[in-house]
PDB file of C-alpha atoms in Angstrom:
ATOM      1  CA  ILE A  28       0.000   0.000   0.000  1.00 86.00           C
ATOM      2  CA  LYS A  29       2.854   2.385   0.819  1.00 89.00           C
ATOM      3  CA  ASN A  30       4.533   1.565  -2.493  1.00 87.00           C
ATOM      4  CA  LYS A  31       1.291   2.347  -4.320  1.00 84.00           C
ATOM      5  CA  MET A  32       1.050   5.704  -2.531  1.00 87.00           C
ATOM      6  CA  ILE A  33       4.604   6.571  -3.537  1.00 92.00           C
ATOM      7  CA  ARG A  34       4.345   5.187  -7.090  1.00 89.00           C
ATOM      8  CA  PRO A  35       0.631   5.368  -8.015  1.00 83.00           C
ATOM      9  CA  THR A  36       1.181   4.368 -11.668  1.00 83.00           C
ATOM     10  CA  THR A  37       2.602   0.937 -10.825  1.00 86.00           C
ATOM     11  CA  ILE A  38       0.434  -2.115 -11.506  1.00 86.00           C
ATOM     12  CA  PRO A  39       0.039  -5.213  -9.305  1.00 89.00           C
ATOM     13  CA  GLN A  40       2.411  -8.058 -10.056  1.00 89.00           C
ATOM     14  CA  LEU A  41       0.723 -10.750  -7.946  1.00 91.00           C
ATOM     15  CA  LEU A  42      -2.891 -11.865  -7.586  1.00 91.00           C
ATOM     16  CA  GLU A  43      -2.808 -10.977  -3.894  1.00 90.00           C
ATOM     17  CA  GLU A  44      -1.636  -7.456  -4.747  1.00 92.00           C
ATOM     18  CA  LEU A  45      -4.494  -7.062  -7.234  1.00 92.00           C
ATOM     19  CA  ILE A  46      -7.064  -8.184  -4.649  1.00 92.00           C
ATOM     20  CA  VAL A  47      -5.657  -5.731  -2.080  1.00 92.00           C
ATOM     21  CA  GLU A  48      -5.735  -2.896  -4.616  1.00 93.00           C
ATOM     22  CA  HIS A  49      -9.355  -3.634  -5.479  1.00 94.00           C
ATOM     23  CA  ALA A  50     -10.250  -3.803  -1.782  1.00 93.00           C
ATOM     24  CA  ILE A  51      -8.754  -0.341  -1.249  1.00 92.00           C
ATOM     25  CA  ALA A  52     -10.634   0.927  -4.318  1.00 93.00           C
ATOM     26  CA  ARG A  53     -13.911  -0.301  -2.822  1.00 94.00           C
ATOM     27  CA  GLU A  54     -13.249   1.628   0.383  1.00 94.00           C
ATOM     28  CA  ALA A  55     -12.185   4.733  -1.558  1.00 92.00           C
ATOM     29  CA  LEU A  56     -15.414   4.628  -3.564  1.00 93.00           C
ATOM     30  CA  ARG A  57     -17.470   4.160  -0.400  1.00 94.00           C
ATOM     31  CA  LEU A  58     -15.814   7.083   1.385  1.00 93.00           C
ATOM     32  CA  ALA A  59     -16.076   9.330  -1.671  1.00 90.00           C
ATOM     33  CA  PHE A  60     -19.769   8.516  -2.012  1.00 90.00           C
ATOM     34  CA  GLU A  61     -20.392   9.198   1.673  1.00 87.00           C
ATOM     35  CA  GLN A  62     -18.769  12.594   1.228  1.00 86.00           C
ATOM     36  CA  HIS A  63     -20.877  13.235  -1.873  1.00 83.00           C
ATOM     37  CA  LYS A  64     -24.063  12.480   0.058  1.00 79.00           C
ATOM     38  CA  GLN A  65     -22.973  14.986   2.712  1.00 78.00           C
ATOM     39  CA  PHE A  66     -22.525  17.619   0.009  1.00 75.00           C
ATOM     40  CA  ALA A  67     -26.046  16.805  -1.214  1.00 66.00           C
ATOM     41  CA  THR A  68     -27.605  17.925   2.068  1.00 62.00           C
ATOM     42  CA  GLU A  69     -28.591  21.218   3.613  1.00 52.00           C
ATOM     43  CA  LEU A  70     -29.915  22.627   0.326  1.00 49.00           C
ATOM     44  CA  LYS A  71     -32.446  24.801   2.143  1.00 49.00           C
ATOM     45  CA  GLY A  72     -34.790  26.866   0.037  1.00 52.00           C
ATOM     46  CA  VAL A  73     -33.344  25.559  -3.228  1.00 52.00           C
ATOM     47  CA  GLN A  74     -35.664  24.285  -5.931  1.00 54.00           C
ATOM     48  CA  GLN A  75     -33.921  21.692  -8.102  1.00 51.00           C
ATOM     49  CA  HIS A  76     -34.708  20.874 -11.705  1.00 53.00           C
ATOM     50  CA  ARG A  77     -36.679  17.657 -12.082  1.00 49.00           C
ATOM     51  CA  THR A  78     -33.862  15.896 -13.946  1.00 52.00           C
ATOM     52  CA  VAL A  79     -31.617  16.305 -10.904  1.00 51.00           C
ATOM     53  CA  ALA A  80     -34.257  16.038  -8.185  1.00 51.00           C
ATOM     54  CA  GLU A  81     -35.352  12.582  -9.342  1.00 53.00           C
ATOM     55  CA  ALA A  82     -32.357  11.159  -7.497  1.00 55.00           C
ATOM     56  CA  PHE A  83     -33.031  13.066  -4.296  1.00 54.00           C
ATOM     57  CA  THR A  84     -35.621  13.009  -1.540  1.00 54.00           C
ATOM     58  CA  GLN A  85     -36.340  16.452  -0.133  1.00 51.00           C
ATOM     59  CA  THR A  86     -37.540  16.716   3.451  1.00 50.00           C
ATOM     60  CA  ALA A  87     -39.626  19.478   4.981  1.00 46.00           C
ATOM     61  CA  SER A  88     -36.538  21.018   6.552  1.00 47.00           C
ATOM     62  CA  GLY A  89     -34.975  21.534   3.138  1.00 45.00           C
ATOM     63  CA  ARG A  90     -32.346  18.814   3.530  1.00 51.00           C
ATOM     64  CA  THR A  91     -31.812  16.371   0.692  1.00 45.00           C
ATOM     65  CA  LEU A  92     -30.644  12.783   0.777  1.00 61.00           C
ATOM     66  CA  VAL A  93     -29.530  10.676  -2.152  1.00 75.00           C
ATOM     67  CA  ASP A  94     -32.217   8.096  -2.945  1.00 83.00           C
ATOM     68  CA  MET A  95     -30.438   5.003  -4.259  1.00 87.00           C
ATOM     69  CA  MET A  96     -33.732   3.445  -5.352  1.00 90.00           C
ATOM     70  CA  ALA A  97     -34.206   6.347  -7.790  1.00 88.00           C
ATOM     71  CA  LEU A  98     -30.762   6.040  -9.357  1.00 88.00           C
ATOM     72  CA  ASP A  99     -30.888   3.850 -12.460  1.00 91.00           C
ATOM     73  CA  LEU A 100     -27.352   4.375 -13.820  1.00 92.00           C
ATOM     74  CA  LEU A 101     -23.881   4.264 -12.266  1.00 93.00           C
ATOM     75  CA  VAL A 102     -20.857   5.183 -14.401  1.00 92.00           C
ATOM     76  CA  GLY A 103     -17.427   4.468 -12.965  1.00 91.00           C
ATOM     77  CA  SER A 104     -14.431   6.523 -14.043  1.00 86.00           C
ATOM     78  CA  GLY A 105     -10.814   6.401 -12.942  1.00 83.00           C
ATOM     79  CA  GLY A 106      -7.731   4.273 -13.435  1.00 82.00           C
ATOM     80  CA  VAL A 107      -8.542   1.330 -11.163  1.00 87.00           C
ATOM     81  CA  LEU A 108     -12.020   0.951 -12.733  1.00 90.00           C
ATOM     82  CA  SER A 109     -11.057   1.721 -16.317  1.00 84.00           C
ATOM     83  CA  HIS A 110      -8.020  -0.556 -16.325  1.00 84.00           C
ATOM     84  CA  ALA A 111      -9.215  -3.482 -14.221  1.00 90.00           C
ATOM     85  CA  PRO A 112      -8.000  -6.713 -15.896  1.00 92.00           C
ATOM     86  CA  GLN A 113     -11.602  -7.950 -16.130  1.00 93.00           C
ATOM     87  CA  ARG A 114     -14.788  -5.912 -16.476  1.00 95.00           C
ATOM     88  CA  ASN A 115     -16.590  -7.972 -13.841  1.00 95.00           C
ATOM     89  CA  GLN A 116     -13.984  -6.736 -11.336  1.00 96.00           C
ATOM     90  CA  ALA A 117     -14.950  -3.144 -12.153  1.00 96.00           C
ATOM     91  CA  ALA A 118     -18.635  -4.031 -11.797  1.00 97.00           C
ATOM     92  CA  MET A 119     -18.077  -5.614  -8.390  1.00 97.00           C
ATOM     93  CA  MET A 120     -16.106  -2.602  -7.158  1.00 97.00           C
ATOM     94  CA  LEU A 121     -18.982  -0.316  -8.179  1.00 96.00           C
ATOM     95  CA  ILE A 122     -21.555  -2.552  -6.483  1.00 97.00           C
ATOM     96  CA  ASP A 123     -19.583  -2.917  -3.243  1.00 96.00           C
ATOM     97  CA  GLY A 124     -18.559   0.742  -3.119  1.00 95.00           C
ATOM     98  CA  PHE A 125     -21.916   2.367  -3.927  1.00 95.00           C
ATOM     99  CA  GLU A 126     -24.313  -0.409  -2.864  1.00 96.00           C
ATOM    100  CA  PRO A 127     -26.944   0.262  -5.561  1.00 96.00           C
ATOM    101  CA  CYS A 128     -30.522  -0.685  -4.624  1.00 96.00           C
ATOM    102  CA  GLY A 129     -33.264  -2.106  -6.794  1.00 96.00           C
ATOM    103  CA  ALA A 130     -32.519  -2.179 -10.533  1.00 97.00           C
ATOM    104  CA  THR A 131     -29.425  -0.221 -11.642  1.00 97.00           C
ATOM    105  CA  HIS A 132     -27.476  -0.189 -14.907  1.00 97.00           C
ATOM    106  CA  LEU A 133     -23.673  -0.195 -14.600  1.00 97.00           C
ATOM    107  CA  ALA A 134     -21.128   1.289 -16.992  1.00 95.00           C
ATOM    108  CA  VAL A 135     -17.483   2.298 -16.921  1.00 93.00           C
ATOM    109  CA  ASP A 136     -15.398   4.972 -18.625  1.00 90.00           C
ATOM    110  CA  SER A 137     -13.011   2.739 -20.552  1.00 83.00           C
ATOM    111  CA  ILE A 138     -10.387   5.366 -21.316  1.00 78.00           C
ATOM    112  CA  PHE A 139     -10.837   7.843 -18.445  1.00 78.00           C
ATOM    113  CA  MET A 140     -12.069  10.515 -20.857  1.00 84.00           C
ATOM    114  CA  MET A 141     -15.262  11.782 -19.213  1.00 84.00           C
ATOM    115  CA  PRO A 142     -13.697  14.965 -17.728  1.00 84.00           C
ATOM    116  CA  GLN A 143     -12.258  15.956 -21.111  1.00 87.00           C
ATOM    117  CA  LEU A 144     -15.510  15.161 -22.905  1.00 89.00           C
ATOM    118  CA  GLY A 145     -17.325  17.393 -20.446  1.00 88.00           C
ATOM    119  CA  VAL A 146     -15.191  20.307 -21.594  1.00 91.00           C
ATOM    120  CA  LEU A 147     -15.554  19.326 -25.267  1.00 91.00           C
ATOM    121  CA  SER A 148     -19.342  19.250 -24.925  1.00 91.00           C
ATOM    122  CA  GLU A 149     -19.350  23.006 -24.344  1.00 92.00           C
ATOM    123  CA  VAL A 150     -17.683  23.530 -27.736  1.00 93.00           C
ATOM    124  CA  HIS A 151     -18.988  20.627 -29.830  1.00 92.00           C
ATOM    125  CA  PRO A 152     -21.738  18.706 -27.986  1.00 92.00           C
ATOM    126  CA  GLU A 153     -22.496  16.321 -30.864  1.00 93.00           C
ATOM    127  CA  ALA A 154     -18.885  15.196 -31.220  1.00 92.00           C
ATOM    128  CA  ALA A 155     -18.556  14.787 -27.458  1.00 91.00           C
ATOM    129  CA  MET A 156     -21.682  12.614 -27.338  1.00 92.00           C
ATOM    130  CA  GLN A 157     -20.499  10.425 -30.221  1.00 90.00           C
ATOM    131  CA  VAL A 158     -17.124   9.791 -28.598  1.00 90.00           C
ATOM    132  CA  PHE A 159     -18.803   9.200 -25.243  1.00 87.00           C
ATOM    133  CA  GLU A 160     -21.207   6.584 -26.600  1.00 85.00           C
ATOM    134  CA  ARG A 161     -18.927   4.839 -29.108  1.00 85.00           C
ATOM    135  CA  ASP A 162     -15.441   4.963 -27.592  1.00 85.00           C
ATOM    136  CA  CYS A 163     -15.756   5.917 -23.942  1.00 87.00           C
ATOM    137  CA  LEU A 164     -18.750   4.211 -22.329  1.00 89.00           C
ATOM    138  CA  ILE A 165     -18.582   0.462 -21.746  1.00 93.00           C
ATOM    139  CA  HIS A 166     -21.875  -1.088 -20.668  1.00 95.00           C
ATOM    140  CA  LEU A 167     -21.183  -3.607 -17.919  1.00 97.00           C
ATOM    141  CA  GLY A 168     -24.781  -4.757 -17.432  1.00 97.00           C
ATOM    142  CA  SER A 169     -27.396  -4.383 -14.724  1.00 98.00           C
ATOM    143  CA  VAL A 170     -27.659  -5.293 -11.063  1.00 98.00           C
ATOM    144  CA  LEU A 171     -30.848  -6.160  -9.203  1.00 98.00           C
ATOM    145  CA  ALA A 172     -30.212  -5.789  -5.460  1.00 98.00           C
ATOM    146  CA  VAL A 173     -32.435  -6.193  -2.406  1.00 97.00           C
ATOM    147  CA  VAL A 174     -32.527  -3.799   0.544  1.00 96.00           C
ATOM    148  CA  GLY A 175     -32.700  -5.277   4.027  1.00 96.00           C
ATOM    149  CA  ASN A 176     -30.939  -7.820   6.224  1.00 94.00           C
ATOM    150  CA  THR A 177     -31.839 -10.836   8.320  1.00 92.00           C
ATOM    151  CA  ASN A 178     -30.214 -12.992  10.986  1.00 88.00           C
ATOM    152  CA  LYS A 179     -31.130 -16.155   9.070  1.00 85.00           C
ATOM    153  CA  PRO A 180     -28.388 -16.918   6.510  1.00 78.00           C
ATOM    154  CA  ASP A 181     -30.469 -19.650   4.831  1.00 86.00           C
ATOM    155  CA  GLN A 182     -33.505 -17.385   4.422  1.00 93.00           C
ATOM    156  CA  VAL A 183     -34.719 -16.954   0.833  1.00 96.00           C
ATOM    157  CA  ALA A 184     -34.262 -13.306  -0.163  1.00 97.00           C
ATOM    158  CA  MET A 185     -35.949 -13.181  -3.566  1.00 97.00           C
ATOM    159  CA  GLU A 186     -37.287 -15.213  -6.452  1.00 97.00           C
ATOM    160  CA  VAL A 187     -36.550 -13.865  -9.918  1.00 98.00           C
ATOM    161  CA  GLU A 188     -38.005 -14.738 -13.307  1.00 98.00           C
ATOM    162  CA  LEU A 189     -36.024 -13.551 -16.346  1.00 97.00           C
ATOM    163  CA  GLU A 190     -37.271 -13.518 -19.937  1.00 97.00           C
ATOM    164  CA  PHE A 191     -34.725 -12.951 -22.708  1.00 97.00           C
ATOM    165  CA  SER A 192     -35.428 -11.559 -26.178  1.00 93.00           C
ATOM    166  CA  SER A 193     -34.911 -15.056 -27.593  1.00 93.00           C
ATOM    167  CA  GLY A 194     -37.867 -16.293 -25.538  1.00 94.00           C
ATOM    168  CA  GLU A 195     -35.686 -18.161 -23.066  1.00 95.00           C
ATOM    169  CA  ARG A 196     -36.875 -18.009 -19.478  1.00 96.00           C
ATOM    170  CA  LYS A 197     -34.976 -18.501 -16.238  1.00 96.00           C
ATOM    171  CA  GLN A 198     -36.466 -18.920 -12.783  1.00 97.00           C
ATOM    172  CA  LEU A 199     -33.984 -18.361  -9.987  1.00 97.00           C
ATOM    173  CA  THR A 200     -34.122 -18.415  -6.189  1.00 97.00           C
ATOM    174  CA  LEU A 201     -31.520 -16.542  -4.169  1.00 97.00           C
ATOM    175  CA  LYS A 202     -30.886 -16.914  -0.477  1.00 96.00           C
ATOM    176  CA  TYR A 203     -29.631 -14.118   1.751  1.00 96.00           C
ATOM    177  CA  ARG A 204     -25.999 -13.230   0.951  1.00 95.00           C
ATOM    178  CA  ASP A 205     -26.139 -14.944  -2.446  1.00 96.00           C
ATOM    179  CA  ILE A 206     -24.872 -13.204  -5.576  1.00 97.00           C
ATOM    180  CA  MET A 207     -25.258 -14.527  -9.107  1.00 97.00           C
ATOM    181  CA  LYS A 208     -24.102 -13.506 -12.588  1.00 97.00           C
ATOM    182  CA  ILE A 209     -26.230 -14.311 -15.661  1.00 97.00           C
ATOM    183  CA  PRO A 210     -24.777 -13.814 -19.181  1.00 96.00           C
ATOM    184  CA  ALA A 211     -26.599 -11.158 -21.211  1.00 97.00           C
ATOM    185  CA  PRO A 212     -24.761  -9.360 -24.043  1.00 96.00           C
ATOM    186  CA  ILE A 213     -24.714  -5.636 -24.792  1.00 94.00           C
ATOM    187  CA  GLY A 214     -28.017  -4.598 -26.331  1.00 91.00           C
ATOM    188  CA  GLU A 215     -29.972  -7.439 -24.721  1.00 96.00           C
ATOM    189  CA  ARG A 216     -33.057  -6.283 -22.843  1.00 96.00           C
ATOM    190  CA  VAL A 217     -34.173  -8.785 -20.227  1.00 97.00           C
ATOM    191  CA  ALA A 218     -37.676  -8.535 -18.756  1.00 97.00           C
ATOM    192  CA  PHE A 219     -37.782  -9.481 -15.097  1.00 98.00           C
ATOM    193  CA  ARG A 220     -40.300 -10.207 -12.387  1.00 97.00           C
ATOM    194  CA  ALA A 221     -38.818 -10.309  -8.890  1.00 98.00           C
ATOM    195  CA  ARG A 222     -40.557 -11.243  -5.658  1.00 97.00           C
ATOM    196  CA  PRO A 223     -38.611 -10.395  -2.482  1.00 97.00           C
ATOM    197  CA  THR A 224     -39.549 -12.062   0.790  1.00 96.00           C
ATOM    198  CA  LYS A 225     -41.070 -10.024   3.613  1.00 94.00           C
ATOM    199  CA  TRP A 226     -37.670  -8.955   5.020  1.00 94.00           C
ATOM    200  CA  PHE A 227     -36.474  -7.381   1.761  1.00 97.00           C
ATOM    201  CA  ASP A 228     -37.365  -4.556  -0.607  1.00 97.00           C
ATOM    202  CA  LEU A 229     -36.624  -4.036  -4.303  1.00 96.00           C
ATOM    203  CA  GLY A 230     -38.226  -0.612  -4.544  1.00 94.00           C
ATOM    204  CA  ALA A 231     -41.931  -1.418  -4.410  1.00 93.00           C
ATOM    205  CA  GLY A 232     -41.945  -2.109  -0.669  1.00 94.00           C
ATOM    206  CA  LYS A 233     -40.984  -5.021   1.564  1.00 95.00           C
ATOM    207  CA  GLY A 234     -42.236  -8.298   0.171  1.00 96.00           C
ATOM    208  CA  LYS A 235     -43.788  -6.606  -2.874  1.00 96.00           C
ATOM    209  CA  GLU A 236     -43.161  -7.740  -6.432  1.00 97.00           C
ATOM    210  CA  LEU A 237     -41.185  -5.589  -8.861  1.00 97.00           C
ATOM    211  CA  GLN A 238     -41.307  -5.837 -12.652  1.00 96.00           C
ATOM    212  CA  GLY A 239     -39.169  -4.124 -15.231  1.00 96.00           C
ATOM    213  CA  THR A 240     -36.373  -4.474 -17.763  1.00 97.00           C
ATOM    214  CA  LEU A 241     -32.666  -5.012 -17.230  1.00 97.00           C
ATOM    215  CA  GLN A 242     -30.019  -4.164 -19.828  1.00 96.00           C
ATOM    216  CA  GLY A 243     -27.252  -6.576 -20.681  1.00 97.00           C
ATOM    217  CA  GLY A 244     -23.561  -5.794 -20.974  1.00 97.00           C
ATOM    218  CA  VAL A 245     -20.093  -7.295 -21.088  1.00 97.00           C
ATOM    219  CA  VAL A 246     -20.617  -8.664 -17.570  1.00 97.00           C
ATOM    220  CA  GLY A 247     -24.327  -9.467 -17.859  1.00 97.00           C
ATOM    221  CA  ILE A 248     -27.136  -9.445 -15.300  1.00 98.00           C
ATOM    222  CA  ILE A 249     -26.122  -9.513 -11.626  1.00 98.00           C
ATOM    223  CA  LEU A 250     -28.601 -10.642  -8.987  1.00 98.00           C
ATOM    224  CA  ASP A 251     -27.463  -9.423  -5.579  1.00 98.00           C
ATOM    225  CA  ALA A 252     -29.190 -10.812  -2.485  1.00 97.00           C
ATOM    226  CA  ARG A 253     -26.433  -9.828  -0.041  1.00 96.00           C
ATOM    227  CA  GLY A 254     -28.658  -7.153   1.499  1.00 96.00           C
ATOM    228  CA  ARG A 255     -28.362  -3.407   2.040  1.00 95.00           C
ATOM    229  CA  PRO A 256     -26.572  -2.040   3.882  1.00 93.00           C
ATOM    230  CA  LEU A 257     -23.945  -4.620   2.983  1.00 93.00           C
ATOM    231  CA  GLN A 258     -22.948  -6.484   6.154  1.00 92.00           C
ATOM    232  CA  MET A 259     -19.999  -8.856   6.457  1.00 89.00           C
ATOM    233  CA  PRO A 260     -19.909 -11.835   8.843  1.00 89.00           C
ATOM    234  CA  THR A 261     -18.028 -10.904  12.016  1.00 88.00           C
ATOM    235  CA  HIS A 262     -16.302 -14.275  12.466  1.00 92.00           C
ATOM    236  CA  LYS A 263     -13.008 -14.332  10.538  1.00 93.00           C
ATOM    237  CA  GLU A 264     -13.305 -17.796   8.990  1.00 94.00           C
ATOM    238  CA  GLU A 265     -16.916 -17.229   7.975  1.00 93.00           C
ATOM    239  CA  ARG A 266     -15.987 -13.874   6.452  1.00 93.00           C
ATOM    240  CA  ILE A 267     -13.170 -15.434   4.402  1.00 92.00           C
ATOM    241  CA  GLN A 268     -15.461 -18.215   3.237  1.00 93.00           C
ATOM    242  CA  THR A 269     -18.172 -15.733   2.278  1.00 94.00           C
ATOM    243  CA  LEU A 270     -15.779 -13.506   0.317  1.00 92.00           C
ATOM    244  CA  THR A 271     -14.336 -16.532  -1.480  1.00 92.00           C
ATOM    245  CA  ARG A 272     -17.844 -17.630  -2.474  1.00 94.00           C
ATOM    246  CA  TRP A 273     -18.633 -14.151  -3.819  1.00 95.00           C
ATOM    247  CA  PHE A 274     -15.345 -13.967  -5.732  1.00 94.00           C
ATOM    248  CA  ASN A 275     -15.985 -17.318  -7.399  1.00 94.00           C
ATOM    249  CA  ALA A 276     -19.653 -16.587  -8.144  1.00 95.00           C
ATOM    250  CA  MET A 277     -18.660 -13.398  -9.953  1.00 96.00           C
ATOM    251  CA  GLU A 278     -15.554 -15.002 -11.528  1.00 94.00           C
ATOM    252  CA  LEU A 279     -13.478 -12.085 -10.263  1.00 94.00           C
ATOM    253  CA  TYR A 280     -10.163 -13.853 -10.034  1.00 91.00           C
ATOM    254  CA  PRO A 281      -8.756 -17.281 -10.944  1.00 85.00           C
ATOM    255  CA  THR A 282     -10.760 -19.798  -8.898  1.00 68.00           C
ATOM    256  CA  PHE A 283      -9.017 -20.462  -5.615  1.00 55.00           C
ATOM    257  CA  THR A 284      -9.731 -22.047  -2.274  1.00 52.00           C
ATOM    258  CA  THR A 285      -8.695 -21.050   1.198  1.00 48.00           C
ATOM    259  CA  SER A 286      -7.924 -23.110   4.265  1.00 44.00           C
ATOM    260  CA  THR A 287     -11.504 -22.528   5.394  1.00 40.00           C
ATOM    261  CA  THR A 288     -13.110 -23.722   2.158  1.00 42.00           C
ATOM    262  CA  VAL A 289     -10.986 -26.686   1.102  1.00 37.00           C
ATOM    263  CA  ALA A 290     -13.485 -29.079   2.681  1.00 37.00           C
ATOM    264  CA  ASN A 291     -16.238 -27.649   0.488  1.00 38.00           C
TER     265      ASN A 291
END
């Protein structure tokens, strides 16, 4: 970590170094987002345009809080996200760092060009948009995540029915703390019907069904039943086992086992 602070342009040489770097990136994203939410408060007496206000909930006191259920797109930009060896690693960093709720589309700035395109848009908006859509933005896919937690690790969190444009259907059941990745290419629009159990919410209310459409991407469709806020097991061996299961489910790194999971 100290070497990375001194020489930030160096790249990891070992798998362990890559995992540590991605772990730090998750925490950096989380802290940055927490700071952003603090900046998005205390807007007393300010009327926001509808396009911005859709992502905020305004209280009677004039304070605003970011409403994650209202956010339908997350775009990651920056070296560690843009240059992750695999796109599913970038997707997982976005999910763990921002903890999106309900249905959210994920994308990444592949060449770290969004700041420059923002300036270009003031001079030539059409050219900036073309570069943004064709060369800059990489669609990772969509995540469907439940809000809520339970003390029962074997409790079913949600049942999901997916219908692809080809007519193929998938019916899936996820338990609490499960995460699953379903292939769905860029341009694929997948209709879904999700039924959370009474402890969890997908945006329509606890235990209430949600229907909609998810967009595919280079990673695909991610079903996240790990709960919000994201809570890790407190026992060390259970935490290691849980992280290993998540890594393998998302195919983040070459499949590996730990001393706590060899028996499985």
